[in-house]
Amino acid sequence: MTKDAKDFATLHQIVRAARENLGDNAWDYIVGGADTETTIKRNRHALDTLAFRPRVLNDVTGLDISSTLFGQKLRIPVVLAPIGSLQDLHPDGGAGTARAAAEFGTISILSSVCKPGLEAVADEAPGENRIFQLYVRGDDAWVDDFATRAIAGNYTAFCMTVDLDYYGRRERDIAKGHMSTSRKTMANNEDYQKSLSWDQVKRFKDTHDIPLMLKGIATAEDAARAVELGVDGIYVSNHGGRQLDHGRGGADVLPEVVEVAGGKAQIILDGGIMRGTDVVKAMALGADAVAIGRLEAFGMGAAGQAGVVRVLELLETEIQICLGLLGVTGYGELDKSYLHQDVSLTQPHVLSAFPLLDEDNY
Ligand code: FNR
């Protein structure tokens, strides 16, 4: 039974409620990753091996935990990652997450393979705190059409996902013979994504007047190339470990990207972000914001729009406490000196940030 979202006092209760509400196919679609799921584990490992070096005896009564991305104010530096087929988790689909972002005060990124689609979501959440994400399944004219519609729909930025030239083998789905709605939607015209190159990035920048973000950057080399072409947002991601297996953890990639970007592009990180402490670690490493994927999906599965808002509220509380206990009043005071590379005390897995869950059920 769906609970009142305000009753969730911790994030793990939201995960548990999502598990109870969702069938096995929807659940496995969310939590699963490619092949051995090592990349998923590395996402958590990269965060878990960072310990804090707090400072004390600073006045931390006035905290500012907000941030900005593409000129939009974020109540916390956490945006909602694009997720295909949210409608399989809750009937409101992408409209629910867009409304949740507007209600809370952050940005949602709408996937091109999520219902009810670009225009309907713009109508449901008319503010500017939305970004549109595209999987390329057509020629230049096809891409241009989406860009024009995103501009008309008041989307703040355009996000091109570039780490899906081939669809990763998600064995939880394959073993059951289950094909997710997103997978079915994307099965046609895959060659357009496979043949995507930097030329098209340049062409997009030359053609369209909307900030461009590349999602799926995983090296300093590619980040440097993106900056050269004037890309506005570099979204460090390994697709939540759903694409290339044995990739590096997102938080391990972040520092080299921040360094080469040199402030010329905004940097977003995702991959394993489950806790307020994860957000603060990313900010200390130089991110402008992080994105949550699975956590957003759990919120939707638990209680739709209200569930996603509750996820964000709980992250907000965790961020506040973390910053205060680090002895800083805002992210501007943070840098790598607040972090220490240490061993992880946790065996990493997709839900290892929630030790109070009984792992066997998940
Ligand atoms: C995704 N992701 C994704 N990315 C994208 O660019 N377009 C999409 O349609 C989807 N769909 C999708 C569905 C589901 C169920 C998941 C879990 C993920 C990847 C997503 O945007 C993000 O990169 C990861 O989810 C981040 O990792 P965490 O937060 O899930 O660990």
mmCIF file of N, CA, C and O in Angstrom, residues 77-171:
data_model
loop_
_atom_site.group_PDB
_atom_site.id
_atom_site.type_symbol
_atom_site.label_atom_id
_atom_site.label_comp_id
_atom_site.label_asym_id
_atom_site.label_seq_id
_atom_site.Cartn_x
_atom_site.Cartn_y
_atom_site.Cartn_z
ATOM 1 N N PRO A 77 22.119 21.008 -4.516
ATOM 2 C CA PRO A 77 22.744 20.727 -5.822
ATOM 3 C C PRO A 77 22.497 19.293 -6.290
ATOM 4 O O PRO A 77 23.425 18.556 -6.617
ATOM 5 N N VAL A 78 21.243 18.928 -6.314
ATOM 6 C CA VAL A 78 20.842 17.575 -6.716
ATOM 7 C C VAL A 78 19.743 17.705 -7.752
ATOM 8 O O VAL A 78 18.686 18.270 -7.465
ATOM 9 N N VAL A 79 20.008 17.213 -8.967
ATOM 10 C CA VAL A 79 18.975 17.234 -10.011
ATOM 11 C C VAL A 79 18.511 15.803 -10.277
ATOM 12 O O VAL A 79 19.143 14.836 -9.846
ATOM 13 N N LEU A 80 17.388 15.710 -10.971
ATOM 14 C CA LEU A 80 16.806 14.389 -11.240
ATOM 15 C C LEU A 80 17.315 13.899 -12.593
ATOM 16 O O LEU A 80 17.072 14.533 -13.624
ATOM 17 N N ALA A 81 18.035 12.784 -12.597
ATOM 18 C CA ALA A 81 18.624 12.226 -13.821
ATOM 19 C C ALA A 81 17.518 11.760 -14.772
ATOM 20 O O ALA A 81 16.411 11.442 -14.334
ATOM 21 N N PRO A 82 17.838 11.698 -16.071
ATOM 22 C CA PRO A 82 16.838 11.173 -17.013
ATOM 23 C C PRO A 82 16.636 9.674 -16.807
ATOM 24 O O PRO A 82 17.611 8.926 -16.698
ATOM 25 N N ILE A 83 15.393 9.266 -16.760
ATOM 26 C CA ILE A 83 15.057 7.853 -16.596
ATOM 27 C C ILE A 83 13.983 7.504 -17.620
ATOM 28 O O ILE A 83 12.936 8.177 -17.681
ATOM 29 N N GLY A 84 14.261 6.476 -18.412
ATOM 30 C CA GLY A 84 13.263 6.044 -19.390
ATOM 31 C C GLY A 84 12.132 5.298 -18.703
ATOM 32 O O GLY A 84 12.324 4.701 -17.644
ATOM 33 N N SER A 85 10.958 5.372 -19.298
ATOM 34 C CA SER A 85 9.806 4.565 -18.850
ATOM 35 C C SER A 85 9.438 4.747 -17.379
ATOM 36 O O SER A 85 9.053 3.783 -16.711
ATOM 37 N N LEU A 86 9.536 5.972 -16.875
ATOM 38 C CA LEU A 86 9.082 6.202 -15.496
ATOM 39 C C LEU A 86 7.607 5.828 -15.342
ATOM 40 O O LEU A 86 7.144 5.515 -14.248
ATOM 41 N N GLN A 87 6.899 5.863 -16.462
ATOM 42 C CA GLN A 87 5.471 5.512 -16.406
ATOM 43 C C GLN A 87 5.252 4.061 -15.992
ATOM 44 O O GLN A 87 4.154 3.696 -15.569
ATOM 45 N N ASP A 88 6.312 3.224 -16.091
ATOM 46 C CA ASP A 88 6.183 1.840 -15.611
ATOM 47 C C ASP A 88 6.326 1.749 -14.088
ATOM 48 O O ASP A 88 6.059 0.711 -13.494
ATOM 49 N N LEU A 89 6.796 2.834 -13.482
ATOM 50 C CA LEU A 89 6.966 2.848 -12.018
ATOM 51 C C LEU A 89 5.810 3.565 -11.337
ATOM 52 O O LEU A 89 5.453 3.272 -10.199
ATOM 53 N N HIS A 90 5.254 4.544 -12.054
ATOM 54 C CA HIS A 90 4.106 5.305 -11.537
ATOM 55 C C HIS A 90 3.406 5.917 -12.748
ATOM 56 O O HIS A 90 4.086 6.409 -13.662
ATOM 57 N N PRO A 91 2.077 5.914 -12.775
ATOM 58 C CA PRO A 91 1.375 6.379 -13.979
ATOM 59 C C PRO A 91 1.694 7.816 -14.391
ATOM 60 O O PRO A 91 1.566 8.168 -15.568
ATOM 61 N N ASP A 92 2.143 8.662 -13.482
ATOM 62 C CA ASP A 92 2.460 10.053 -13.843
ATOM 63 C C ASP A 92 3.714 10.170 -14.711
ATOM 64 O O ASP A 92 3.932 11.200 -15.358
ATOM 65 N N GLY A 93 4.562 9.151 -14.704
ATOM 66 C CA GLY A 93 5.770 9.161 -15.537
ATOM 67 C C GLY A 93 6.596 10.427 -15.352
ATOM 68 O O GLY A 93 6.706 10.970 -14.250
ATOM 69 N N GLY A 94 7.142 10.916 -16.468
ATOM 70 C CA GLY A 94 8.036 12.085 -16.429
ATOM 71 C C GLY A 94 7.345 13.361 -15.966
ATOM 72 O O GLY A 94 8.017 14.298 -15.520
ATOM 73 N N ALA A 95 6.032 13.411 -16.044
ATOM 74 C CA ALA A 95 5.316 14.595 -15.542
ATOM 75 C C ALA A 95 5.431 14.640 -14.021
ATOM 76 O O ALA A 95 5.566 15.711 -13.427
ATOM 77 N N GLY A 96 5.392 13.476 -13.391
ATOM 78 C CA GLY A 96 5.487 13.413 -11.928
ATOM 79 C C GLY A 96 6.827 13.913 -11.428
ATOM 80 O O GLY A 96 6.910 14.684 -10.465
ATOM 81 N N THR A 97 7.907 13.501 -12.102
ATOM 82 C CA THR A 97 9.231 13.940 -11.635
ATOM 83 C C THR A 97 9.458 15.427 -11.941
ATOM 84 O O THR A 97 10.077 16.143 -11.163
ATOM 85 N N ALA A 98 8.917 15.888 -13.079
ATOM 86 C CA ALA A 98 9.063 17.315 -13.406
ATOM 87 C C ALA A 98 8.317 18.163 -12.372
ATOM 88 O O ALA A 98 8.822 19.194 -11.914
ATOM 89 N N ARG A 99 7.136 17.712 -11.993
ATOM 90 C CA ARG A 99 6.380 18.468 -10.974
ATOM 91 C C ARG A 99 7.086 18.391 -9.621
ATOM 92 O O ARG A 99 7.105 19.360 -8.866
ATOM 93 N N ALA A 100 7.680 17.235 -9.315
ATOM 94 C CA ALA A 100 8.405 17.091 -8.042
ATOM 95 C C ALA A 100 9.574 18.076 -7.994
ATOM 96 O O ALA A 100 9.807 18.730 -6.977
ATOM 97 N N ALA A 101 10.305 18.173 -9.110
ATOM 98 C CA ALA A 101 11.450 19.096 -9.150
ATOM 99 C C ALA A 101 10.975 20.533 -8.954
ATOM 100 O O ALA A 101 11.586 21.302 -8.200
ATOM 101 N N ALA A 102 9.871 20.886 -9.624
ATOM 102 C CA ALA A 102 9.355 22.253 -9.495
ATOM 103 C C ALA A 102 8.885 22.509 -8.068
ATOM 104 O O ALA A 102 9.163 23.571 -7.495
ATOM 105 N N GLU A 103 8.203 21.529 -7.488
ATOM 106 C CA GLU A 103 7.684 21.703 -6.123
ATOM 107 C C GLU A 103 8.835 21.874 -5.124
ATOM 108 O O GLU A 103 8.784 22.746 -4.261
ATOM 109 N N PHE A 104 9.879 21.089 -5.295
ATOM 110 C CA PHE A 104 10.983 21.149 -4.326
ATOM 111 C C PHE A 104 11.918 22.320 -4.594
ATOM 112 O O PHE A 104 12.440 22.942 -3.671
ATOM 113 N N GLY A 105 12.143 22.593 -5.895
ATOM 114 C CA GLY A 105 13.081 23.664 -6.231
ATOM 115 C C GLY A 105 14.381 23.151 -6.812
ATOM 116 O O GLY A 105 15.470 23.581 -6.437
ATOM 117 N N THR A 106 14.253 22.200 -7.753
ATOM 118 C CA THR A 106 15.447 21.774 -8.472
ATOM 119 C C THR A 106 15.079 21.502 -9.929
ATOM 120 O O THR A 106 13.993 21.897 -10.386
ATOM 121 N N ILE A 107 15.995 20.856 -10.669
ATOM 122 C CA ILE A 107 15.789 20.623 -12.103
ATOM 123 C C ILE A 107 15.550 19.139 -12.343
ATOM 124 O O ILE A 107 16.200 18.287 -11.727
ATOM 125 N N SER A 108 14.624 18.827 -13.247
ATOM 126 C CA SER A 108 14.461 17.437 -13.682
ATOM 127 C C SER A 108 14.928 17.332 -15.129
ATOM 128 O O SER A 108 14.753 18.265 -15.915
ATOM 129 N N ILE A 109 15.530 16.205 -15.450
ATOM 130 C CA ILE A 109 15.971 15.961 -16.829
ATOM 131 C C ILE A 109 15.043 14.903 -17.409
ATOM 132 O O ILE A 109 14.971 13.781 -16.893
ATOM 133 N N LEU A 110 14.319 15.277 -18.449
ATOM 134 C CA LEU A 110 13.334 14.353 -19.031
ATOM 135 C C LEU A 110 13.993 13.488 -20.097
ATOM 136 O O LEU A 110 14.592 14.005 -21.043
ATOM 137 N N SER A 111 13.851 12.180 -19.974
ATOM 138 C CA SER A 111 14.377 11.264 -20.988
ATOM 139 C C SER A 111 13.476 11.264 -22.213
ATOM 140 O O SER A 111 12.247 11.344 -22.110
ATOM 141 N N SER A 112 14.119 11.126 -23.386
ATOM 142 C CA SER A 112 13.332 11.074 -24.624
ATOM 143 C C SER A 112 12.550 9.770 -24.744
ATOM 144 O O SER A 112 11.673 9.654 -25.586
ATOM 145 N N VAL A 113 12.852 8.782 -23.888
ATOM 146 C CA VAL A 113 12.071 7.545 -23.928
ATOM 147 C C VAL A 113 11.217 7.410 -22.671
ATOM 148 O O VAL A 113 11.092 6.344 -22.088
ATOM 149 N N CYS A 114 10.648 8.542 -22.276
ATOM 150 C CA CYS A 114 9.788 8.548 -21.091
ATOM 151 C C CYS A 114 8.482 9.243 -21.438
ATOM 152 O O CYS A 114 8.494 10.301 -22.079
ATOM 153 N N LYS A 115 7.397 8.681 -21.019
ATOM 154 C CA LYS A 115 6.095 9.295 -21.282
ATOM 155 C C LYS A 115 5.767 10.303 -20.169
ATOM 156 O O LYS A 115 6.304 10.170 -19.084
ATOM 157 N N PRO A 116 4.968 11.338 -20.358
ATOM 158 C CA PRO A 116 4.128 11.592 -21.529
ATOM 159 C C PRO A 116 4.781 12.411 -22.628
ATOM 160 O O PRO A 116 4.085 12.822 -23.551
ATOM 161 N N GLY A 117 6.072 12.656 -22.592
ATOM 162 C CA GLY A 117 6.747 13.320 -23.709
ATOM 163 C C GLY A 117 7.021 14.796 -23.474
ATOM 164 O O GLY A 117 6.542 15.403 -22.519
ATOM 165 N N LEU A 118 7.841 15.330 -24.381
ATOM 166 C CA LEU A 118 8.421 16.677 -24.230
ATOM 167 C C LEU A 118 7.368 17.772 -24.005
ATOM 168 O O LEU A 118 7.452 18.535 -23.041
ATOM 169 N N GLU A 119 6.353 17.839 -24.879
ATOM 170 C CA GLU A 119 5.381 18.937 -24.765
ATOM 171 C C GLU A 119 4.479 18.756 -23.550
ATOM 172 O O GLU A 119 4.197 19.707 -22.818
ATOM 173 N N ALA A 120 4.015 17.524 -23.334
ATOM 174 C CA ALA A 120 3.085 17.292 -22.216
ATOM 175 C C ALA A 120 3.763 17.598 -20.885
ATOM 176 O O ALA A 120 3.146 18.184 -19.983
ATOM 177 N N VAL A 121 5.032 17.254 -20.761
ATOM 178 C CA VAL A 121 5.744 17.537 -19.505
ATOM 179 C C VAL A 121 5.928 19.051 -19.350
ATOM 180 O O VAL A 121 5.774 19.596 -18.253
ATOM 181 N N ALA A 122 6.211 19.735 -20.457
ATOM 182 C CA ALA A 122 6.345 21.201 -20.390
ATOM 183 C C ALA A 122 5.027 21.823 -19.925
ATOM 184 O O ALA A 122 5.021 22.772 -19.137
ATOM 185 N N ASP A 123 3.916 21.276 -20.379
ATOM 186 C CA ASP A 123 2.607 21.809 -19.957
ATOM 187 C C ASP A 123 2.350 21.536 -18.478
ATOM 188 O O ASP A 123 1.789 22.356 -17.768
ATOM 189 N N GLU A 124 2.764 20.359 -18.022
ATOM 190 C CA GLU A 124 2.499 19.955 -16.626
ATOM 191 C C GLU A 124 3.373 20.722 -15.636
ATOM 192 O O GLU A 124 2.984 20.932 -14.494
ATOM 193 N N ALA A 125 4.576 21.076 -16.057
ATOM 194 C CA ALA A 125 5.521 21.772 -15.164
ATOM 195 C C ALA A 125 6.087 22.951 -15.946
ATOM 196 O O ALA A 125 7.195 22.896 -16.474
ATOM 197 N N PRO A 126 5.307 24.037 -16.039
ATOM 198 C CA PRO A 126 5.645 25.092 -17.000
ATOM 199 C C PRO A 126 6.876 25.934 -16.680
ATOM 200 O O PRO A 126 7.311 26.700 -17.529
ATOM 201 N N GLY A 127 7.479 25.809 -15.521
ATOM 202 C CA GLY A 127 8.676 26.608 -15.216
ATOM 203 C C GLY A 127 9.839 26.254 -16.112
ATOM 204 O O GLY A 127 9.723 25.436 -17.020
ATOM 205 N N GLU A 128 10.980 26.839 -15.830
ATOM 206 C CA GLU A 128 12.155 26.604 -16.682
ATOM 207 C C GLU A 128 13.100 25.573 -16.083
ATOM 208 O O GLU A 128 14.209 25.384 -16.577
ATOM 209 N N ASN A 129 12.681 24.941 -15.019
ATOM 210 C CA ASN A 129 13.607 24.024 -14.333
ATOM 211 C C ASN A 129 13.527 22.611 -14.904
ATOM 212 O O ASN A 129 13.401 21.638 -14.185
ATOM 213 N N ARG A 130 13.604 22.558 -16.231
ATOM 214 C CA ARG A 130 13.600 21.252 -16.907
ATOM 215 C C ARG A 130 14.690 21.229 -17.964
ATOM 216 O O ARG A 130 14.962 22.236 -18.619
ATOM 217 N N ILE A 131 15.302 20.052 -18.149
ATOM 218 C CA ILE A 131 16.277 19.818 -19.218
ATOM 219 C C ILE A 131 15.751 18.638 -20.020
ATOM 220 O O ILE A 131 15.141 17.724 -19.452
ATOM 221 N N PHE A 132 15.979 18.661 -21.333
ATOM 222 C CA PHE A 132 15.524 17.537 -22.151
ATOM 223 C C PHE A 132 16.724 16.682 -22.559
ATOM 224 O O PHE A 132 17.746 17.202 -23.000
ATOM 225 N N GLN A 133 16.597 15.380 -22.401
ATOM 226 C CA GLN A 133 17.688 14.442 -22.761
ATOM 227 C C GLN A 133 17.297 13.602 -23.957
ATOM 228 O O GLN A 133 16.204 13.036 -23.995
ATOM 229 N N LEU A 134 18.234 13.489 -24.906
ATOM 230 C CA LEU A 134 17.938 12.751 -26.146
ATOM 231 C C LEU A 134 18.867 11.561 -26.352
ATOM 232 O O LEU A 134 20.093 11.672 -26.201
ATOM 233 N N TYR A 135 18.268 10.426 -26.730
ATOM 234 C CA TYR A 135 19.000 9.336 -27.372
ATOM 235 C C TYR A 135 18.813 9.555 -28.861
ATOM 236 O O TYR A 135 17.679 9.720 -29.328
ATOM 237 N N VAL A 136 19.903 9.533 -29.617
ATOM 238 C CA VAL A 136 19.802 9.869 -31.035
ATOM 239 C C VAL A 136 19.329 8.650 -31.823
ATOM 240 O O VAL A 136 20.016 7.636 -31.902
ATOM 241 N N ARG A 137 18.168 8.784 -32.384
ATOM 242 C CA ARG A 137 17.554 7.705 -33.159
ATOM 243 C C ARG A 137 17.085 8.211 -34.529
ATOM 244 O O ARG A 137 16.083 7.748 -35.076
ATOM 245 N N GLY A 138 17.780 9.240 -35.035
ATOM 246 C CA GLY A 138 17.410 9.792 -36.331
ATOM 247 C C GLY A 138 18.531 10.664 -36.866
ATOM 248 O O GLY A 138 19.569 10.844 -36.203
ATOM 249 N N ASP A 139 18.319 11.235 -38.056
ATOM 250 C CA ASP A 139 19.366 12.044 -38.700
ATOM 251 C C ASP A 139 19.409 13.464 -38.104
ATOM 252 O O ASP A 139 18.701 13.763 -37.142
ATOM 253 N N ASP A 140 20.228 14.319 -38.724
ATOM 254 C CA ASP A 140 20.386 15.673 -38.182
ATOM 255 C C ASP A 140 19.051 16.410 -38.093
ATOM 256 O O ASP A 140 18.791 17.132 -37.125
ATOM 257 N N ALA A 141 18.224 16.243 -39.107
ATOM 258 C CA ALA A 141 16.927 16.940 -39.110
ATOM 259 C C ALA A 141 16.066 16.460 -37.936
ATOM 260 O O ALA A 141 15.342 17.248 -37.309
ATOM 261 N N TRP A 142 16.180 15.187 -37.639
ATOM 262 C CA TRP A 142 15.426 14.603 -36.520
ATOM 263 C C TRP A 142 15.888 15.219 -35.195
ATOM 264 O O TRP A 142 15.091 15.604 -34.350
ATOM 265 N N VAL A 143 17.213 15.339 -35.037
ATOM 266 C CA VAL A 143 17.765 15.955 -33.820
ATOM 267 C C VAL A 143 17.337 17.422 -33.747
ATOM 268 O O VAL A 143 16.916 17.923 -32.699
ATOM 269 N N ASP A 144 17.418 18.117 -34.897
ATOM 270 C CA ASP A 144 17.046 19.540 -34.928
ATOM 271 C C ASP A 144 15.601 19.738 -34.483
ATOM 272 O O ASP A 144 15.276 20.706 -33.794
ATOM 273 N N ASP A 145 14.749 18.811 -34.890
ATOM 274 C CA ASP A 145 13.339 18.917 -34.517
ATOM 275 C C ASP A 145 13.201 18.881 -32.982
ATOM 276 O O ASP A 145 12.476 19.691 -32.393
ATOM 277 N N PHE A 146 13.941 17.969 -32.334
ATOM 278 C CA PHE A 146 13.868 17.899 -30.864
ATOM 279 C C PHE A 146 14.425 19.170 -30.233
ATOM 280 O O PHE A 146 13.885 19.675 -29.248
ATOM 281 N N ALA A 147 15.511 19.693 -30.810
ATOM 282 C CA ALA A 147 16.110 20.904 -30.237
ATOM 283 C C ALA A 147 15.121 22.071 -30.336
ATOM 284 O O ALA A 147 14.918 22.819 -29.366
ATOM 285 N N THR A 148 14.479 22.199 -31.500
ATOM 286 C CA THR A 148 13.505 23.288 -31.690
ATOM 287 C C THR A 148 12.352 23.140 -30.705
ATOM 288 O O THR A 148 11.892 24.115 -30.100
ATOM 289 N N ARG A 149 11.892 21.913 -30.544
ATOM 290 C CA ARG A 149 10.769 21.687 -29.620
ATOM 291 C C ARG A 149 11.190 21.931 -28.168
ATOM 292 O O ARG A 149 10.412 22.448 -27.359
ATOM 293 N N ALA A 150 12.415 21.577 -27.819
ATOM 294 C CA ALA A 150 12.892 21.811 -26.443
ATOM 295 C C ALA A 150 12.965 23.314 -26.161
ATOM 296 O O ALA A 150 12.580 23.772 -25.080
ATOM 297 N N ILE A 151 13.427 24.077 -27.157
ATOM 298 C CA ILE A 151 13.498 25.534 -26.972
ATOM 299 C C ILE A 151 12.081 26.092 -26.820
ATOM 300 O O ILE A 151 11.787 26.872 -25.906
ATOM 301 N N ALA A 152 11.182 25.636 -27.690
ATOM 302 C CA ALA A 152 9.786 26.122 -27.623
ATOM 303 C C ALA A 152 9.142 25.722 -26.298
ATOM 304 O O ALA A 152 8.296 26.452 -25.770
ATOM 305 N N GLY A 153 9.539 24.591 -25.761
ATOM 306 C CA GLY A 153 8.958 24.100 -24.503
ATOM 307 C C GLY A 153 9.650 24.663 -23.268
ATOM 308 O O GLY A 153 9.426 24.186 -22.165
ATOM 309 N N ASN A 154 10.515 25.685 -23.478
ATOM 310 C CA ASN A 154 11.139 26.363 -22.344
ATOM 311 C C ASN A 154 12.093 25.473 -21.544
ATOM 312 O O ASN A 154 12.266 25.671 -20.341
ATOM 313 N N TYR A 155 12.675 24.499 -22.189
ATOM 314 C CA TYR A 155 13.676 23.681 -21.493
ATOM 315 C C TYR A 155 14.955 24.507 -21.352
ATOM 316 O O TYR A 155 15.334 25.244 -22.282
ATOM 317 N N THR A 156 15.599 24.371 -20.191
ATOM 318 C CA THR A 156 16.766 25.191 -19.874
ATOM 319 C C THR A 156 18.020 24.750 -20.610
ATOM 320 O O THR A 156 18.916 25.545 -20.875
ATOM 321 N N ALA A 157 18.103 23.469 -20.911
ATOM 322 C CA ALA A 157 19.290 22.937 -21.596
ATOM 323 C C ALA A 157 18.901 21.664 -22.343
ATOM 324 O O ALA A 157 17.823 21.101 -22.114
ATOM 325 N N PHE A 158 19.816 21.259 -23.225
ATOM 326 C CA PHE A 158 19.597 20.054 -24.039
ATOM 327 C C PHE A 158 20.715 19.076 -23.701
ATOM 328 O O PHE A 158 21.895 19.420 -23.743
ATOM 329 N N CYS A 159 20.323 17.876 -23.350
ATOM 330 C CA CYS A 159 21.306 16.883 -22.896
ATOM 331 C C CYS A 159 21.362 15.737 -23.903
ATOM 332 O O CYS A 159 20.343 15.108 -24.178
ATOM 333 N N MET A 160 22.554 15.505 -24.452
ATOM 334 C CA MET A 160 22.705 14.399 -25.392
ATOM 335 C C MET A 160 23.446 13.273 -24.677
ATOM 336 O O MET A 160 24.560 13.494 -24.173
ATOM 337 N N THR A 161 22.840 12.117 -24.623
ATOM 338 C CA THR A 161 23.505 10.979 -23.975
ATOM 339 C C THR A 161 24.426 10.305 -24.979
ATOM 340 O O THR A 161 23.995 9.949 -26.082
ATOM 341 N N VAL A 162 25.697 10.144 -24.598
ATOM 342 C CA VAL A 162 26.705 9.705 -25.564
ATOM 343 C C VAL A 162 27.389 8.392 -25.169
ATOM 344 O O VAL A 162 28.412 8.024 -25.740
ATOM 345 N N ASP A 163 26.818 7.705 -24.187
ATOM 346 C CA ASP A 163 27.453 6.442 -23.773
ATOM 347 C C ASP A 163 26.574 5.227 -24.064
ATOM 348 O O ASP A 163 26.631 4.228 -23.362
ATOM 349 N N LEU A 164 25.768 5.341 -25.124
ATOM 350 C CA LEU A 164 24.863 4.229 -25.423
ATOM 351 C C LEU A 164 24.943 3.854 -26.907
ATOM 352 O O LEU A 164 23.937 3.647 -27.568
ATOM 353 N N ASP A 165 26.180 3.772 -27.420
ATOM 354 C CA ASP A 165 26.342 3.359 -28.815
ATOM 355 C C ASP A 165 25.815 1.932 -29.012
ATOM 356 O O ASP A 165 25.307 1.582 -30.077
ATOM 357 N N TYR A 166 26.017 1.130 -28.013
ATOM 358 C CA TYR A 166 25.438 -0.221 -27.964
ATOM 359 C C TYR A 166 24.713 -0.341 -26.633
ATOM 360 O O TYR A 166 25.162 0.247 -25.643
ATOM 361 N N TYR A 167 23.625 -1.074 -26.623
ATOM 362 C CA TYR A 167 22.845 -1.193 -25.384
ATOM 363 C C TYR A 167 23.499 -2.237 -24.473
ATOM 364 O O TYR A 167 23.769 -3.365 -24.897
ATOM 365 N N GLY A 168 23.780 -1.873 -23.229
ATOM 366 C CA GLY A 168 24.434 -2.790 -22.294
ATOM 367 C C GLY A 168 23.580 -4.021 -22.017
ATOM 368 O O GLY A 168 22.356 -3.978 -22.107
ATOM 369 N N ARG A 169 24.277 -5.121 -21.699
ATOM 370 C CA ARG A 169 23.530 -6.367 -21.404
ATOM 371 C C ARG A 169 23.158 -6.400 -19.926
ATOM 372 O O ARG A 169 23.992 -6.686 -19.078
ATOM 373 N N ARG A 170 21.923 -6.103 -19.661
ATOM 374 C CA ARG A 170 21.425 -6.099 -18.281
ATOM 375 C C ARG A 170 20.906 -7.503 -17.995
ATOM 376 O O ARG A 170 19.785 -7.855 -18.391
ATOM 377 N N GLU A 171 21.729 -8.271 -17.343
ATOM 378 C CA GLU A 171 21.434 -9.706 -17.263
ATOM 379 C C GLU A 171 20.229 -10.027 -16.394
ATOM 380 O O GLU A 171 19.591 -11.063 -16.574
#
